[in-house]
XYZ file of C-alpha atoms in Angstrom:
704
model
C -0.020 0.068 -0.019
C 1.194 3.563 -0.743
C 1.840 4.704 2.800
C 3.951 1.664 3.635
C 6.073 2.064 0.367
C 6.591 5.725 1.237
C 7.787 4.771 4.775
C 10.428 2.563 3.456
C 11.479 4.905 0.644
C 12.040 7.520 3.272
C 13.962 5.036 5.604
C 16.166 3.845 2.750
C 16.968 7.384 1.679
C 17.835 8.302 5.374
C 14.956 10.750 5.560
C 12.863 8.879 8.021
C 15.163 8.274 10.904
C 15.422 4.886 12.601
C 17.694 6.637 15.034
C 20.645 4.278 15.355
C 22.987 7.331 14.807
C 20.824 10.447 15.855
C 19.958 9.664 19.490
C 20.431 12.458 22.010
C 21.750 11.218 25.223
C 19.143 13.030 27.124
C 16.268 11.142 25.560
C 16.842 7.827 27.192
C 16.802 7.364 31.015
C 18.354 3.970 31.392
C 21.113 2.051 29.519
C 22.686 -1.349 30.315
C 26.151 -1.963 28.948
C 26.158 -4.868 26.347
C 28.509 -6.962 28.463
C 26.181 -6.638 31.429
C 22.968 -7.196 29.548
C 24.464 -10.343 27.879
C 25.629 -11.782 31.239
C 22.170 -11.076 32.854
C 20.384 -12.622 29.924
C 22.511 -15.795 30.209
C 22.159 -15.891 33.982
C 25.797 -15.458 34.585
C 27.208 -13.800 37.680
C 27.183 -9.981 37.630
C 28.273 -7.539 40.385
C 26.927 -3.990 40.657
C 29.182 -1.262 41.787
C 28.490 2.239 42.896
C 30.186 5.301 41.651
C 30.090 7.846 44.586
C 33.325 6.176 45.659
C 34.767 7.612 42.429
C 33.150 10.987 42.660
C 33.164 11.668 46.302
C 35.128 8.899 48.137
C 38.578 9.385 47.032
C 40.722 12.109 45.454
C 41.877 11.750 41.739
C 43.726 9.723 40.532
C 43.216 7.137 43.329
C 39.551 7.094 42.587
C 40.065 6.056 39.007
C 42.725 3.447 39.648
C 40.612 1.935 42.562
C 37.568 1.801 40.306
C 39.525 -0.015 37.602
C 41.226 -2.327 40.110
C 37.823 -3.334 41.603
C 36.430 -4.160 38.214
C 39.388 -6.106 37.512
C 39.136 -8.113 40.781
C 35.429 -8.822 39.884
C 36.513 -10.162 36.502
C 39.264 -12.160 37.997
C 36.817 -13.954 40.233
C 34.683 -14.960 37.313
C 31.971 -12.225 37.308
C 30.935 -9.348 35.169
C 31.413 -5.898 36.739
C 28.564 -3.255 36.347
C 29.506 0.080 37.662
C 26.577 2.398 37.894
C 26.528 6.103 37.167
C 24.573 8.917 35.718
C 26.154 10.324 32.505
C 24.362 13.420 30.985
C 20.976 12.476 32.521
C 21.212 8.687 31.465
C 21.288 6.093 34.204
C 23.935 3.581 33.064
C 24.571 0.142 34.343
C 28.118 -0.665 33.338
C 30.607 2.107 32.497
C 33.233 2.188 29.805
C 36.821 3.170 30.648
C 36.070 6.666 29.077
C 32.957 7.155 31.285
C 34.888 6.027 34.444
C 37.553 8.620 33.650
C 34.898 11.211 33.040
C 33.387 10.724 36.534
C 36.824 10.528 38.142
C 37.951 13.867 36.724
C 34.658 15.752 37.290
C 35.382 18.961 39.309
C 31.925 19.282 40.959
C 30.088 15.959 40.417
C 26.650 15.457 41.887
C 26.056 12.835 44.498
C 22.934 10.925 43.261
C 20.576 9.205 45.612
C 17.065 7.968 45.185
C 15.769 11.461 45.972
C 18.026 13.073 43.226
C 17.443 10.758 40.303
C 14.457 12.664 38.848
C 16.263 16.054 39.006
C 19.643 14.864 37.558
C 17.881 12.873 34.757
C 15.450 15.744 33.859
C 18.335 18.290 33.776
C 20.718 15.950 31.836
C 23.281 16.079 34.526
C 26.109 13.588 35.611
C 27.062 12.176 38.914
C 28.003 9.241 41.134
C 25.332 6.940 42.353
C 24.900 6.270 46.132
C 24.097 2.943 47.517
C 20.439 3.563 47.166
C 20.380 4.800 43.609
C 22.733 1.960 42.572
C 20.390 -0.554 44.333
C 17.501 0.849 42.142
C 19.463 0.564 38.975
C 20.817 -2.840 39.630
C 17.501 -4.381 40.570
C 15.894 -2.976 37.502
C 18.691 -4.499 35.414
C 18.182 -7.933 37.129
C 21.521 -7.974 39.108
C 21.087 -9.503 42.631
C 24.481 -8.612 44.133
C 25.917 -5.132 44.740
C 29.402 -4.488 46.389
C 30.211 -1.128 48.077
C 32.736 0.066 50.583
C 30.313 0.857 53.461
C 26.652 1.710 53.529
C 25.168 5.017 55.055
C 23.156 4.958 58.266
C 21.774 6.945 61.083
C 24.102 9.912 61.745
C 25.311 10.786 65.104
C 22.570 12.686 66.986
C 20.226 11.329 64.355
C 17.462 10.836 67.002
C 17.246 14.681 67.063
C 18.357 15.773 63.432
C 16.473 12.720 61.758
C 19.512 12.709 59.422
C 19.143 9.065 58.116
C 20.632 7.661 54.958
C 18.305 6.735 52.171
C 20.506 3.524 51.934
C 18.519 2.106 54.865
C 15.149 2.577 53.571
C 16.226 1.365 50.218
C 17.461 -1.907 51.765
C 13.969 -2.173 53.222
C 12.215 -2.045 49.871
C 14.629 -3.265 47.165
C 15.606 -6.984 47.020
C 19.272 -6.662 46.511
C 22.160 -8.360 48.377
C 24.523 -5.493 49.371
C 28.096 -6.572 50.286
C 30.021 -4.035 52.327
C 32.424 -3.448 55.163
C 29.393 -2.767 57.519
C 28.393 0.759 58.320
C 30.753 3.708 58.020
C 32.173 4.252 61.413
C 31.459 7.949 61.282
C 27.763 6.961 61.999
C 25.629 5.900 64.923
C 26.004 2.167 64.301
C 23.724 0.980 67.059
C 20.714 3.095 65.867
C 21.641 2.057 62.305
C 21.222 -1.673 63.069
C 18.033 -0.952 64.924
C 16.628 0.947 61.940
C 17.651 -1.816 59.743
C 15.864 -4.218 61.850
C 12.650 -2.149 61.717
C 13.004 -2.135 57.814
C 12.965 -5.890 57.840
C 16.614 -6.113 56.469
C 18.520 -9.423 57.120
C 21.955 -8.452 58.302
C 24.704 -11.035 58.322
C 28.428 -10.837 59.092
C 30.751 -12.721 56.725
C 33.072 -15.039 58.468
C 33.314 -17.009 61.675
C 32.272 -14.149 64.027
C 28.965 -12.451 64.286
C 30.612 -9.095 65.233
C 29.329 -6.337 63.000
C 32.145 -4.467 61.386
C 32.549 -0.719 61.365
C 34.312 -0.049 58.098
C 37.902 0.594 59.293
C 37.610 -1.858 62.140
C 36.294 -5.393 62.115
C 34.363 -5.016 65.431
C 31.926 -2.153 66.047
C 30.940 -3.424 69.548
C 27.687 -4.539 67.927
C 26.602 -7.878 66.560
C 24.728 -9.045 63.437
C 21.577 -11.085 63.781
C 23.519 -13.981 61.939
C 26.639 -14.866 60.123
C 27.541 -16.727 57.005
C 30.908 -18.485 56.850
C 31.662 -18.645 53.117
C 30.294 -17.710 49.636
C 28.143 -20.811 49.515
C 26.287 -19.908 52.837
C 25.970 -16.264 51.698
C 24.523 -17.393 48.417
C 22.025 -19.686 50.181
C 20.881 -16.913 52.377
C 20.386 -14.546 49.424
C 18.687 -17.216 47.256
C 16.181 -17.981 49.946
C 15.461 -14.283 50.528
C 14.658 -13.970 46.826
C 12.523 -17.056 46.853
C 10.415 -15.710 49.759
C 9.630 -12.727 47.775
C 10.176 -10.315 50.764
C 11.017 -7.279 48.596
C 13.715 -6.233 51.132
C 17.469 -6.442 50.759
C 20.188 -8.569 52.551
C 23.180 -6.849 53.914
C 26.275 -8.984 54.082
C 28.915 -7.210 56.361
C 32.659 -8.201 55.541
C 35.234 -7.303 58.093
C 38.291 -5.283 56.825
C 41.309 -7.618 56.196
C 43.245 -8.275 59.424
C 46.535 -6.726 58.162
C 44.753 -3.391 57.840
C 42.667 -3.618 60.997
C 45.644 -2.611 63.190
C 45.430 0.993 61.935
C 41.729 1.109 62.940
C 42.450 2.580 66.332
C 44.351 5.472 64.913
C 41.715 6.107 62.322
C 38.930 5.961 64.855
C 40.717 8.789 66.831
C 40.991 10.829 63.673
C 37.223 10.181 63.093
C 36.290 11.636 66.426
C 38.415 14.815 65.510
C 36.761 14.965 62.202
C 33.257 14.672 63.641
C 34.021 17.479 66.008
C 35.043 19.594 62.957
C 31.811 18.888 61.213
C 29.921 20.781 63.916
C 32.371 23.546 64.238
C 32.417 24.270 60.568
C 28.724 23.842 60.022
C 28.911 20.964 57.498
C 25.491 19.356 56.891
C 23.551 16.904 54.850
C 25.214 14.964 52.017
C 28.437 16.934 52.392
C 29.189 15.508 55.896
C 30.562 12.056 54.723
C 33.008 13.387 52.046
C 34.294 16.111 54.443
C 34.856 13.617 57.173
C 36.639 11.107 54.840
C 38.844 13.804 53.464
C 39.683 15.070 57.105
C 40.534 11.561 58.354
C 42.862 11.034 55.293
C 44.781 14.189 56.204
C 44.875 13.370 59.830
C 46.108 9.796 59.239
C 48.619 10.926 56.687
C 46.993 8.639 54.090
C 46.609 5.549 56.213
C 42.661 5.731 56.062
C 42.935 5.845 52.278
C 45.011 2.757 52.137
C 42.730 0.944 54.484
C 39.720 2.185 52.498
C 41.107 0.906 49.202
C 42.067 -2.407 50.859
C 38.552 -3.105 52.194
C 36.927 -2.152 48.824
C 39.264 -4.600 47.162
C 38.317 -7.229 49.721
C 34.620 -6.566 49.446
C 34.946 -6.800 45.678
C 36.578 -10.208 46.057
C 34.105 -11.597 48.532
C 31.033 -10.153 46.702
C 32.189 -11.604 43.319
C 32.634 -15.098 45.002
C 29.209 -14.737 46.463
C 27.776 -13.687 43.117
C 29.500 -16.774 41.361
C 28.175 -19.066 44.219
C 24.599 -17.547 43.799
C 24.677 -18.089 39.970
C 25.903 -21.681 40.398
C 23.234 -22.427 43.040
C 20.388 -21.107 40.832
C 21.667 -23.083 37.822
C 21.849 -26.322 40.104
C 18.355 -25.561 41.518
C 16.874 -25.390 38.005
C 18.406 -28.693 36.918
C 17.206 -30.375 40.055
C 13.722 -28.673 39.974
C 10.588 -30.772 39.910
C 7.058 -29.752 38.921
C 5.230 -27.796 41.378
C 2.521 -30.460 41.868
C 4.480 -33.666 42.196
C 1.365 -35.638 42.969
C -0.454 -34.243 39.772
C 2.295 -33.076 37.375
C 1.065 -30.758 34.646
C 0.413 -32.613 31.298
C 2.517 -31.803 28.291
C 1.166 -28.828 26.370
C 2.390 -27.313 23.146
C 1.909 -23.879 24.646
C 2.841 -22.390 28.026
C 1.594 -18.949 29.246
C 3.303 -17.262 32.099
C 1.733 -14.031 33.414
C -0.765 -12.276 35.718
C -4.122 -13.311 37.126
C -6.506 -10.634 38.256
C -9.956 -10.360 39.696
C -11.400 -7.475 37.743
C -14.260 -5.053 38.916
C -15.530 -3.251 35.880
C -17.582 -0.070 36.698
C -19.303 1.344 33.686
C -20.972 4.764 33.676
C -24.318 5.521 32.119
C -22.926 8.863 30.894
C -20.239 9.673 28.279
C -18.544 12.077 30.712
C -17.723 11.122 34.368
C -18.056 13.790 36.972
C -15.117 13.844 39.523
C -15.849 14.234 43.141
C -19.410 12.818 43.165
C -21.199 9.479 42.489
C -21.835 8.639 38.893
C -24.730 6.398 37.945
C -23.713 3.148 36.394
C -23.226 -0.540 36.926
C -20.474 -2.630 38.599
C -19.540 -6.044 37.243
C -17.013 -8.687 38.407
C -14.977 -10.541 35.954
C -11.575 -12.248 35.742
C -8.554 -10.901 33.986
C -4.782 -10.505 33.922
C -3.132 -10.506 30.438
C -1.579 -13.951 30.856
C -4.794 -15.415 32.290
C -6.814 -13.866 29.455
C -4.489 -15.336 26.860
C -4.606 -18.741 28.502
C -8.357 -18.523 28.782
C -8.740 -17.695 25.032
C -6.374 -20.495 23.979
C -8.333 -22.939 26.265
C -11.536 -22.086 24.743
C -10.078 -22.669 21.231
C -9.115 -26.229 22.024
C -5.476 -25.495 22.986
C -4.888 -26.407 26.586
C -1.859 -24.248 27.714
C -0.105 -24.738 31.064
C -0.836 -21.535 32.804
C 1.927 -20.430 35.369
C 0.934 -17.626 37.700
C 0.384 -16.820 41.365
C -2.603 -15.863 43.437
C -3.187 -15.435 47.234
C -5.014 -18.058 49.287
C -8.114 -15.892 49.640
C -11.745 -15.618 48.576
C -10.692 -13.956 45.305
C -8.568 -16.825 44.601
C -11.320 -19.188 45.108
C -13.419 -17.293 42.592
C -10.687 -17.340 40.034
C -10.154 -21.020 40.254
C -13.844 -21.726 40.107
C -14.068 -19.418 36.958
C -11.189 -21.140 35.371
C -11.991 -24.808 35.685
C -11.835 -25.171 32.014
C -8.124 -24.204 32.104
C -4.873 -26.065 33.092
C -4.169 -24.102 36.239
C -1.753 -26.640 37.836
C 1.047 -24.096 37.412
C -0.611 -21.442 39.462
C 0.723 -20.961 42.930
C -1.662 -20.154 45.770
C 0.293 -18.196 48.420
C -0.675 -17.650 52.054
C -0.510 -14.010 53.345
C -0.745 -12.566 49.927
C -3.597 -10.964 48.100
C -4.832 -12.152 44.723
C -4.323 -9.350 42.188
C -7.324 -7.103 42.010
C -8.059 -4.515 39.391
C -10.821 -1.925 39.123
C -11.618 -0.207 35.870
C -13.888 2.690 35.523
C -15.360 3.040 32.025
C -17.492 5.701 30.339
C -20.731 4.929 28.545
C -18.769 3.781 25.398
C -16.748 1.250 27.246
C -13.570 3.341 27.130
C -11.343 3.191 30.130
C -11.255 6.358 32.245
C -9.158 5.330 35.098
C -7.867 1.930 36.476
C -6.544 0.981 39.845
C -4.813 -2.231 40.721
C -3.282 -4.238 43.660
C -0.790 -6.170 41.587
C 2.009 -6.996 44.245
C 1.344 -10.745 43.924
C 2.812 -10.800 40.352
C 6.262 -10.223 41.880
C 5.946 -13.786 43.370
C 6.025 -15.269 39.876
C 9.764 -15.558 40.473
C 12.549 -16.968 38.502
C 12.903 -19.751 41.100
C 9.175 -20.665 40.867
C 8.974 -20.616 37.158
C 12.333 -22.763 36.910
C 10.195 -25.730 38.436
C 8.525 -25.939 34.915
C 11.630 -25.924 32.823
C 10.762 -29.263 31.306
C 7.334 -27.964 30.207
C 8.746 -24.835 28.964
C 11.590 -26.331 26.916
C 9.254 -28.820 25.241
C 6.542 -26.292 24.324
C 6.093 -25.123 20.621
C 5.208 -21.618 21.997
C 5.826 -19.910 25.359
C 3.953 -16.620 25.957
C 4.986 -14.317 28.812
C 3.292 -11.096 29.795
C 4.790 -7.811 31.205
C 3.503 -8.396 34.765
C 6.126 -10.808 35.756
C 9.391 -9.661 37.208
C 12.434 -8.821 34.966
C 14.567 -11.594 36.348
C 11.826 -14.141 35.427
C 11.604 -12.665 32.029
C 15.383 -12.909 31.653
C 15.190 -16.485 32.754
C 12.566 -17.526 30.266
C 14.373 -15.860 27.482
C 17.588 -17.712 28.455
C 15.699 -21.003 27.870
C 14.949 -19.929 24.409
C 18.654 -20.020 23.567
C 19.060 -23.263 25.472
C 16.109 -25.120 23.835
C 15.614 -23.091 20.660
C 12.110 -22.202 22.030
C 9.726 -19.678 20.518
C 8.870 -16.870 23.051
C 6.044 -14.548 22.591
C 6.110 -11.273 24.644
C 2.841 -9.440 25.394
C 3.974 -6.062 26.788
C 0.865 -5.467 28.895
C 1.129 -1.723 29.102
C 3.617 1.146 28.303
C 5.392 1.113 31.625
C 6.025 -2.689 31.494
C 6.769 -2.908 27.815
C 10.459 -2.318 28.241
C 11.086 -5.164 30.717
C 13.037 -7.601 28.263
C 14.658 -4.699 26.501
C 16.698 -3.625 29.511
C 19.123 -6.314 28.645
C 19.886 -8.517 25.652
C 17.255 -10.885 26.760
C 14.892 -9.538 24.090
C 17.044 -10.800 21.388
C 15.836 -14.440 22.354
C 12.188 -13.427 21.702
C 10.397 -14.626 18.546
C 7.094 -12.745 18.789
C 6.183 -9.430 20.100
C 2.622 -7.924 20.192
C 2.818 -4.311 21.366
C 0.301 -1.600 20.619
C 1.758 1.624 19.056
C 2.431 3.229 22.391
C 4.345 0.235 23.765
C 6.310 -0.050 20.442
C 7.356 3.578 20.885
C 8.449 2.953 24.400
C 10.378 -0.270 23.315
C 12.276 1.718 20.725
C 13.010 4.444 23.253
C 14.340 1.977 25.627
C 16.713 0.638 22.957
C 17.725 3.962 21.770
C 15.999 3.756 18.514
C 13.197 6.327 18.853
C 13.002 9.798 17.320
C 13.524 12.365 20.055
C 10.406 14.276 19.003
C 8.082 11.290 19.648
C 6.173 11.409 22.858
C 4.476 8.031 23.554
C 1.577 9.769 25.257
C 0.944 13.061 23.661
C 2.265 13.065 20.093
C 1.185 9.967 18.302
C 0.100 10.592 14.773
C -3.714 11.260 14.332
C -4.103 9.867 10.733
C -4.052 6.195 9.690
C -1.213 7.068 7.182
C 0.776 8.659 10.006
C 0.190 5.742 12.333
C 1.318 3.188 9.735
C 4.336 5.233 8.794
C 5.455 5.310 12.433
C 4.591 1.710 13.238
C 6.568 0.415 10.217
C 9.565 2.558 10.965
C 9.634 1.437 14.526
C 9.228 -2.233 13.606
C 11.970 -2.489 11.137
C 15.060 -2.413 13.484
C 13.481 -4.889 15.901
C 13.216 -7.529 13.196
C 17.058 -7.841 13.131
C 16.312 -10.209 15.971
C 12.618 -10.915 16.344
C 10.847 -13.292 14.064
C 7.505 -11.372 13.830
C 5.898 -8.214 15.181
C 2.134 -8.062 15.690
C 1.240 -4.383 16.263
C -2.174 -3.809 17.316
C -3.615 -0.539 16.323
C -7.113 -0.568 18.157
C -9.830 0.619 15.697
C -7.203 0.862 12.865
C -6.616 -2.918 12.717
C -3.354 -4.734 13.129
C 0.146 -4.482 11.397
C 2.236 -7.714 10.833
C 5.828 -7.379 10.130
C 8.009 -10.308 9.586
C 9.562 -12.776 7.082
C 7.940 -12.962 3.617
C 6.261 -16.102 2.622
C 4.150 -16.443 -0.510
C 2.881 -12.787 -0.562
C 2.292 -12.729 3.075
C 4.052 -12.640 6.579
C 5.232 -16.079 7.844
C 3.609 -16.593 11.291
C 4.822 -20.197 11.807
C 7.082 -20.766 14.769
C 10.787 -19.967 13.893
C 12.968 -22.861 13.219
C 16.183 -21.179 12.349
C 17.722 -17.700 12.317
C 19.300 -16.299 9.036
C 18.963 -13.714 6.282
C 15.406 -13.239 5.174
C 13.241 -10.931 3.139
C 10.962 -8.854 5.292
C 7.545 -7.529 4.621
C 4.576 -5.746 6.233
C 0.847 -6.464 6.152
C -1.954 -4.099 7.405
C -5.283 -5.585 8.285
C -8.165 -3.247 8.967
C -10.230 -3.869 12.078
C -13.860 -5.344 11.848
C -16.584 -2.846 12.110
C -18.011 -2.531 15.620
C -20.602 0.196 16.343
C -20.583 2.024 19.658
C -23.687 0.369 20.738
C -22.140 -2.983 20.406
C -19.115 -2.190 22.677
C -19.645 -3.339 26.242
C -15.914 -2.940 27.342
C -12.551 -2.933 25.594
C -10.387 -4.428 28.381
C -9.864 -7.785 26.823
C -9.922 -7.293 23.050
C -6.281 -7.217 22.590
C -5.779 -10.406 24.624
C -8.592 -12.114 22.772
C -6.979 -11.214 19.482
C -3.542 -12.507 20.658
C -5.005 -15.754 21.975
C -6.842 -16.524 18.787
C -3.953 -15.597 16.649
C -1.773 -17.975 18.609
C -4.338 -20.693 18.417
C -4.355 -20.213 14.592
C -0.582 -20.555 14.363
C -0.406 -23.575 16.610
C -3.101 -25.170 14.366
C -1.122 -24.528 11.305
C -3.477 -21.953 9.713
C -2.385 -19.650 7.081
C -1.663 -15.982 8.090
C -5.027 -14.570 6.701
C -6.906 -17.183 8.685
C -4.921 -16.610 11.865
C -5.521 -12.843 11.679
C -9.243 -13.298 11.063
C -9.578 -15.596 13.787
C -8.062 -12.820 16.192
C -10.203 -10.184 14.649
C -13.302 -12.221 15.232
C -12.388 -13.013 18.868
C -11.525 -9.368 19.468
C -14.985 -8.414 18.255
C -16.615 -10.915 20.522
C -14.695 -9.593 23.503
C -15.831 -6.098 22.715
C -19.414 -7.236 22.931
C -19.023 -9.215 26.226
C -18.744 -7.931 29.776
C -15.940 -10.496 30.197
C -12.449 -9.875 28.922
C -12.720 -13.252 27.088
C -16.223 -13.991 25.808
C -17.582 -17.086 27.558
C -19.133 -18.105 24.232
C -15.687 -18.072 22.406
C -15.146 -21.312 20.447
C -13.315 -22.563 17.310
C -16.549 -22.400 15.331
C -17.262 -18.801 16.518
C -13.907 -17.631 15.148
C -13.940 -19.798 11.978
C -14.064 -17.282 9.067
C -15.974 -20.057 6.956
C -18.630 -20.440 9.758
C -19.530 -16.910 10.815
C -21.821 -14.695 8.875
C -20.352 -13.340 5.652
C -17.670 -10.713 6.138
C -16.350 -8.313 3.675
C -12.654 -9.145 4.287
C -10.554 -6.485 2.519
C -7.240 -7.423 0.979
C -4.397 -6.428 3.447
C -2.018 -3.849 2.385
C 1.445 -5.162 1.588
C 4.877 -3.790 1.558
C 8.477 -4.957 1.226
C 10.682 -4.098 4.105
C 14.125 -4.718 2.699
């Protein structure tokens, strides 16, 4: 069709940018170094490292040499280093040598904590990340182990000043294992440990003693709640914390090496002097720690700096050994894992779906415009949703019985879900005590369009890598594995790693704009075969990869015409097909765009059997006509389309039939109060058995 041809003429002439070479560094908030993303995707050991030690912890050139030495130690132990920093407004996980040097030489670098991230990113500034900011970035990248010198804590007189480091609250809400030499000895260690206990943080001393170290000295006079003797025990502790899904961190406190501990007493005296100077010189806030460290270095004539470097080297060695042991343990756990229901193992299925399960409450107004601040007349209806559940439901009603892997609470809502899903294979759904089944409330206007949605989705974090690994046998033997964006990043990375191991076909359903980028935070996405985003999600994916036009705003500036929509969708799909087998871009009332390998005048939707050079093409299918009066809700149309499309692919149907099955299923969903119509059957989506439709010829274009 004309608009698609125009799009590719522009792309080939370089007038329509695909943005490999025109990306502004301010446009993208988060970037993972290729060496890190590859290691994460392959479930190899990775160690995150902070950068305030570079920008604020030591003078140049000691800061740069120490940073490079620490990375070398991590590599020497068999792990991949991932130093985190902010460069010109972009949060980077894994820094190049040039970027390390840039931070080390900075004259007035910023100290970036959780609080500072929005400002630094919005202004395009650079800085070193503190423990809290590094934890956020590492967790988002799927890195479970982070090494630092010492964490922040409750400052002396903190009971009056309330000067408490964000490191402590971050440990209470981000599931990362932090390996450090305890708490900086300039702080109130007793109150810091009490605060960590309140935050639910497991604190363990590394070694034979449970004495809690105080940075320059192995014994602070306080004890940890427990101790771990070696990397294996530490890995066991971390792995179980992850499996429990506590959403809080673990602090592994490593004493300074004995040969440097002797200088601890002299350094402690210098610290007392420096602390006094803080008050007399009026130093406050985040300037306190750098001031004290510099003052102590002067008073000890460099001995504190030597000890500081030594303990950081030691932490890097120990942390890397723990990361390697953790990686090994997780690999062994997967190889030994058994099905979740040993007494009733899931039957083999040629499709596995992993994703969210929700109880939905649909509130539909009787007016086109909702009035805020008052009660609107309408009706409230309960149904059952979750993208993964919806797709599994659709497939089940179309004579494919997928193994559905998910998690619910052990509550009344869970009972309702299982009663509703008796036609499905729910043997992979975990029912967890003390957790709530995911609940979603959608408020719609008279036309069935979503006005606002509220969700309690915390249970989805329990669909962990460890839990899903119990079904590796079923996943590895499936023809198609569908995952949705509700599941955690490490779980997505794990499933993608199985694609490379077993040559599996993985289908990623992004779920929403915010979750669309999850596989694309690392190289995990290159193991995907199918991707089914809407246009906003496709924009976000390209933005995450650094492929999007700076002027495209995924919320405000999407094209308003069909020609413009197709031009944008085609341009954004093309670079992804360097790795993906097929893109299915849903366009709402404008239909669907398929992009992939050419086969007999169409797009080949059959599961991929090999990778290689291929001719690419695009097909645009208009949507079926649905009047406003026929629309009951729009919450499940996309999932119904995806499920029916998958069913057609698995049944060996040609592309036209697969898409028509999907379009018919989507129309049934629009006319039903349920996301997946209860009357959905193979006959109801068979193009030969439904009332005559005027099926237009899809628009075709070459994409080479």
